[in-house]
PDB file of C-alpha atoms in Angstrom:
ATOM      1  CA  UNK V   1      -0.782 -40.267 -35.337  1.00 46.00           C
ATOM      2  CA  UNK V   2       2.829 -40.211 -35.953  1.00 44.00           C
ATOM      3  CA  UNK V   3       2.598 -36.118 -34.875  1.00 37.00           C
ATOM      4  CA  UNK V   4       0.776 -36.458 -31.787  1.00 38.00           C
ATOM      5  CA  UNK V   5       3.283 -39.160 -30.851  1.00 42.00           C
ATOM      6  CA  UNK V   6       6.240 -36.315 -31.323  1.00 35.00           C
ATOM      7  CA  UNK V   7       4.504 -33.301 -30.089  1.00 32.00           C
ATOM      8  CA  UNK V   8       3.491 -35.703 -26.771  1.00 36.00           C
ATOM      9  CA  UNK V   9       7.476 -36.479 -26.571  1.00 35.00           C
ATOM     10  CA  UNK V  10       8.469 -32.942 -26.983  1.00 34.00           C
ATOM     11  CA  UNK V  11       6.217 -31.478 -24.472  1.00 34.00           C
ATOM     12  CA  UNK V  12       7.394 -34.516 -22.142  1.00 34.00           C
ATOM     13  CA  UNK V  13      11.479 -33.094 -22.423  1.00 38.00           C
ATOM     14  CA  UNK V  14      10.320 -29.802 -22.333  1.00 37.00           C
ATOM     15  CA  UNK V  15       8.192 -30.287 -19.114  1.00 37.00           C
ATOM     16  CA  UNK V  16      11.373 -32.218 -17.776  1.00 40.00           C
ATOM     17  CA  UNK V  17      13.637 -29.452 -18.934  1.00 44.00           C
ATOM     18  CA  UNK V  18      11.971 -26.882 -16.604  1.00 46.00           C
ATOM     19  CA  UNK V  19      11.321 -29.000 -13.580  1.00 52.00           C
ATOM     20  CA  UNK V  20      15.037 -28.988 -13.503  1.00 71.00           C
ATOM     21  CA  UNK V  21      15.834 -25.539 -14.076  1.00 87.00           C
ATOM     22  CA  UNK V  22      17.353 -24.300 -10.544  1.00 93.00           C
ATOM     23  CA  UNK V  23      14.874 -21.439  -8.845  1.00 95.00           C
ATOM     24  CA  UNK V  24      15.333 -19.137  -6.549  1.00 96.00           C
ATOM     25  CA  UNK V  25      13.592 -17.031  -3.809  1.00 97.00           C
ATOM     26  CA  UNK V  26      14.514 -13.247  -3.319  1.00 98.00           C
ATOM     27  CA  UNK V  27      13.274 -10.631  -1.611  1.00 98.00           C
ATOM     28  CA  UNK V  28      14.128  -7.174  -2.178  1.00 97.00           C
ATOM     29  CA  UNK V  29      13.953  -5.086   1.107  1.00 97.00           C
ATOM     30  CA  UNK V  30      13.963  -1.196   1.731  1.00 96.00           C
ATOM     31  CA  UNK V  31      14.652  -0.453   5.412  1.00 96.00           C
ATOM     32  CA  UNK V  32      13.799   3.180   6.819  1.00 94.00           C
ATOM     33  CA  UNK V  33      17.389   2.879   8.143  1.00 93.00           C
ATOM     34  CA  UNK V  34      19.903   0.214   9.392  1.00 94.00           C
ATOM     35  CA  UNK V  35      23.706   0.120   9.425  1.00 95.00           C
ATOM     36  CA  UNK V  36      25.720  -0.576   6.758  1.00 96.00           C
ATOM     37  CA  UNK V  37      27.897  -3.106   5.648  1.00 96.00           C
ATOM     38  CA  UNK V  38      25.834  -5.119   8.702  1.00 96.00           C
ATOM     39  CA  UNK V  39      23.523  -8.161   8.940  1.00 93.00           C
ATOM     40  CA  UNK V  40      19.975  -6.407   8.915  1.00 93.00           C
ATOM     41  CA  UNK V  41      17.689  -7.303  11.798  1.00 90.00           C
ATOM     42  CA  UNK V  42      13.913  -6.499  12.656  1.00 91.00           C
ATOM     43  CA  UNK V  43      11.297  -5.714   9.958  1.00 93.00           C
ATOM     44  CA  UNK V  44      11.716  -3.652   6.831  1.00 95.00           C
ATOM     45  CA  UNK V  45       9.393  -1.052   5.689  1.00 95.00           C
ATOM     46  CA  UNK V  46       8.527  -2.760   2.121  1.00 95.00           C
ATOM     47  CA  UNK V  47       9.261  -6.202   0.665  1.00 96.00           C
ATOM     48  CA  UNK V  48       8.949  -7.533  -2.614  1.00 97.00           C
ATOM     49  CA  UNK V  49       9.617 -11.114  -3.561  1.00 97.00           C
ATOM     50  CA  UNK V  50      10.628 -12.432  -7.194  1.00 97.00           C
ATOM     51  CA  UNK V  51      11.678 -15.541  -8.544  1.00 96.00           C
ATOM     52  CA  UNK V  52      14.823 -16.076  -9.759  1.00 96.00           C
ATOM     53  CA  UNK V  53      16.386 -18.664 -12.471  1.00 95.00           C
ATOM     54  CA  UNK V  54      19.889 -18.937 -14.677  1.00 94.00           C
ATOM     55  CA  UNK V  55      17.610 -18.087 -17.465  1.00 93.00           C
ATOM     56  CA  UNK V  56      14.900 -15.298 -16.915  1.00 94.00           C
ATOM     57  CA  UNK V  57      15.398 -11.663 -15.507  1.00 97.00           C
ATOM     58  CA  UNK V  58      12.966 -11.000 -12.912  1.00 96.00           C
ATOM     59  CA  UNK V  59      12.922  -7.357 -11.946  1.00 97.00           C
ATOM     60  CA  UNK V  60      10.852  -5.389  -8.940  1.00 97.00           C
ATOM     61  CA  UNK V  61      10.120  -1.570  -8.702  1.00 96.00           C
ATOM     62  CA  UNK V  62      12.930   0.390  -6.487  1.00 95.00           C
ATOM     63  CA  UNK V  63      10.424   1.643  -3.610  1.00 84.00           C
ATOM     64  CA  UNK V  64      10.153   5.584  -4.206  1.00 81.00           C
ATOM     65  CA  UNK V  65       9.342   6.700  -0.357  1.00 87.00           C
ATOM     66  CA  UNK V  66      11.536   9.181   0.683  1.00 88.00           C
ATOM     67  CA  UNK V  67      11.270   7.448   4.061  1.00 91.00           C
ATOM     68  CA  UNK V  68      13.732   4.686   2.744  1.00 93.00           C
ATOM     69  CA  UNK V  69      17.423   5.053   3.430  1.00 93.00           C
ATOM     70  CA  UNK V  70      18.738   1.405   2.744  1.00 95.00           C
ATOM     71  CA  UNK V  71      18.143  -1.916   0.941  1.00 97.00           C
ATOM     72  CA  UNK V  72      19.270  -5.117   1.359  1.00 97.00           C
ATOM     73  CA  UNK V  73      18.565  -8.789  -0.529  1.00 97.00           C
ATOM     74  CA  UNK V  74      18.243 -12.242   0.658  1.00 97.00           C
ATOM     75  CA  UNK V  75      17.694 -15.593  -0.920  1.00 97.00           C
ATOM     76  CA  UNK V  76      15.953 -18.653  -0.272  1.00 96.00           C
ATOM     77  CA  UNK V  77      16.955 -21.691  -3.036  1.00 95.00           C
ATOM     78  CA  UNK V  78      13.903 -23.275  -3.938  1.00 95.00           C
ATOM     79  CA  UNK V  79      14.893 -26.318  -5.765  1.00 91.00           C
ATOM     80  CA  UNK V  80      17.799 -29.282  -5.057  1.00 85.00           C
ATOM     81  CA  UNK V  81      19.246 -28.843  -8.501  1.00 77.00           C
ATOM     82  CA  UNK V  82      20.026 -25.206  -6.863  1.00 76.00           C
ATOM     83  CA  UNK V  83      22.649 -26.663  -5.633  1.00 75.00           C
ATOM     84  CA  UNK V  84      24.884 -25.291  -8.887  1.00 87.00           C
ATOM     85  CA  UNK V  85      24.024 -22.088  -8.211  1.00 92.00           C
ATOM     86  CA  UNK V  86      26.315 -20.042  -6.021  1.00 93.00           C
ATOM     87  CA  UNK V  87      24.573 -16.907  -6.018  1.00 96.00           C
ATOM     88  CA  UNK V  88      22.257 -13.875  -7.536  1.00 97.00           C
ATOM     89  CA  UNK V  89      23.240 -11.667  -9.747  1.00 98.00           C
ATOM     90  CA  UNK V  90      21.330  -7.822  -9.229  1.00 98.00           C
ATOM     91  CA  UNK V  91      21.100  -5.172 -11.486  1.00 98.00           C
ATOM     92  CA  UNK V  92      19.922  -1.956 -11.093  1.00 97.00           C
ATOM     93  CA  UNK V  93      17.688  -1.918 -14.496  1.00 97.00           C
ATOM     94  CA  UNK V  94      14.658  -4.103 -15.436  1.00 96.00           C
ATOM     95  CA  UNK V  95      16.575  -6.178 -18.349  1.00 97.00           C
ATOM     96  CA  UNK V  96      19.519  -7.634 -16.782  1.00 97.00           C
ATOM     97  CA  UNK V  97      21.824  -5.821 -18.639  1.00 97.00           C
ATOM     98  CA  UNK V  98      25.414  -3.837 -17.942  1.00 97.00           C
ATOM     99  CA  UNK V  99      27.199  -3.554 -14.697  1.00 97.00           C
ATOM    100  CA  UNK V 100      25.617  -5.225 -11.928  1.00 97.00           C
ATOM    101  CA  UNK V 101      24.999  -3.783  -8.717  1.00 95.00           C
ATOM    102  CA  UNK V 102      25.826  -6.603  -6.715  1.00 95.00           C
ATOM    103  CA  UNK V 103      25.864 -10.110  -5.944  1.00 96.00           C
ATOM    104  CA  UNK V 104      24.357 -12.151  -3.020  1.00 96.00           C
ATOM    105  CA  UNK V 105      26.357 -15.156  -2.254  1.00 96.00           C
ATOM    106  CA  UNK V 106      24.813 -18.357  -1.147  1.00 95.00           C
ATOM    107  CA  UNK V 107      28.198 -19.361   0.226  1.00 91.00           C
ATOM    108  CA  UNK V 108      27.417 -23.559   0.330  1.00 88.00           C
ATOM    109  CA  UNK V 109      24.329 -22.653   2.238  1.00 91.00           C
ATOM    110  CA  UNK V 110      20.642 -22.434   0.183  1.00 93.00           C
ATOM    111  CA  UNK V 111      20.123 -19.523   2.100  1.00 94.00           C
ATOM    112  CA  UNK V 112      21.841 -15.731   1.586  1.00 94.00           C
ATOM    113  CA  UNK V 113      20.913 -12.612   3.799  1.00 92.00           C
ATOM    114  CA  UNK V 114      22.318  -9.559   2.624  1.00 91.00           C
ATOM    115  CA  UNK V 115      24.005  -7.133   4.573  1.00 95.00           C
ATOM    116  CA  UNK V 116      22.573  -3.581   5.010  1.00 96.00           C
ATOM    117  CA  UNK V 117      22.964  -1.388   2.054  1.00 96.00           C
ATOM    118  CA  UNK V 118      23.020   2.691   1.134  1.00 93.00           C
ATOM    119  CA  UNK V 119      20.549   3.869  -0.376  1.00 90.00           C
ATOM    120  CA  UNK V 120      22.652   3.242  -3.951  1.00 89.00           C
ATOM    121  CA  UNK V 121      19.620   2.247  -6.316  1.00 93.00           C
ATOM    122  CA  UNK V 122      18.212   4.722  -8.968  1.00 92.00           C
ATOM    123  CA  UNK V 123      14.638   4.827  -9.286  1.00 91.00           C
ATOM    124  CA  UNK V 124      12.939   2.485 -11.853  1.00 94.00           C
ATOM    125  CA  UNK V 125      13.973  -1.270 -11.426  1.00 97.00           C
ATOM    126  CA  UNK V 126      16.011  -4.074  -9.982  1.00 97.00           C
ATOM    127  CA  UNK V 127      16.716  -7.110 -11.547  1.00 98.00           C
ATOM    128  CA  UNK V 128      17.775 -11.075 -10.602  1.00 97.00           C
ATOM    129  CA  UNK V 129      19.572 -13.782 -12.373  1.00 97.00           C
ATOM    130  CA  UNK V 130      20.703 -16.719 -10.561  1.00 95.00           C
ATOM    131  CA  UNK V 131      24.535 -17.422 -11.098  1.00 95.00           C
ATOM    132  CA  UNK V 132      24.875 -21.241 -11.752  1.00 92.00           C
ATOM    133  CA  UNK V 133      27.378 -23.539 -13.030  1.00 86.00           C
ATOM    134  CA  UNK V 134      25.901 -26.558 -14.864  1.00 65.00           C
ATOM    135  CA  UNK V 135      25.645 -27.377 -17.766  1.00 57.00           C
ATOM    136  CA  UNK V 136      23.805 -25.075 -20.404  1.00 54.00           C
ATOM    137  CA  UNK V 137      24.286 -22.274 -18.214  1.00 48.00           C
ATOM    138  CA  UNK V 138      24.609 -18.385 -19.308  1.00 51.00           C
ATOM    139  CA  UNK V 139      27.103 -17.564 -16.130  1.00 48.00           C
TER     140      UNK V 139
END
């Protein structure tokens, strides 16, 4: 009885652990064309949408049509304790791992739109961490 009793409690925190964990919305766009370094307006060709946290990589496939010429990312924070977060990190690789391409500040706002990128992303993978300062954080 005394086991049920702990592995009830444990489950409890961990449920409580992860209900807390700040989330993130962000969609990865490919545009047939739009101007750099601006906000991006309209439609884009292909969108993919992943979730983002301080503690998982989340990747999406780069979009191989040759009829993309740009990218761009936005964000959408999902939970109140986002509120620590103050942006996502993006790599082009599916682990997370080395240099990252860029970063899309929320700037104290739970939303980030992305300007209009070149078309700078290798085939294969993007991935998303969020960038959070609490505590028990990785960034």
């Amino acid at each position: 009885m005394h086991f049920s009793k702990t592995l009830a409690t444990v489950a409890t925190f961990a449920m409580s652990a992860y209900a807390a964990l700040p989330v993130a919305s962000v969609d990865f766009q490919s545009w047939e064309s739009c101007d750099v370094g601006a906000q991006v307006s309209g439609q884009p060709k292909f969108v993919a949408r992943v979730t983002a946290t301080p503690l998982t990589c989340d990747k999406t496939p780069v979009n191989p049509d040759w009829s993309i010429d740009n990218y761009s990312f936005s964000a959408k924070l999902d939970t109140k304790d986002a509120a620590y977060c103050h942006g996502v990190i993006i790599w082009n690789n599916d682990g997370c791992s080395g240099k990252p391409t860029t970063f899309l500040p929320f700037d104290d706002s739970p939303f980030a739109v992305g300007k209009c990128l070149p078309d700078i992303l290798d085939p294969g993978y993007v991935s998303f961490k969020l960038a959070c300062d609490f505590p028990g954080a990785p960034f």
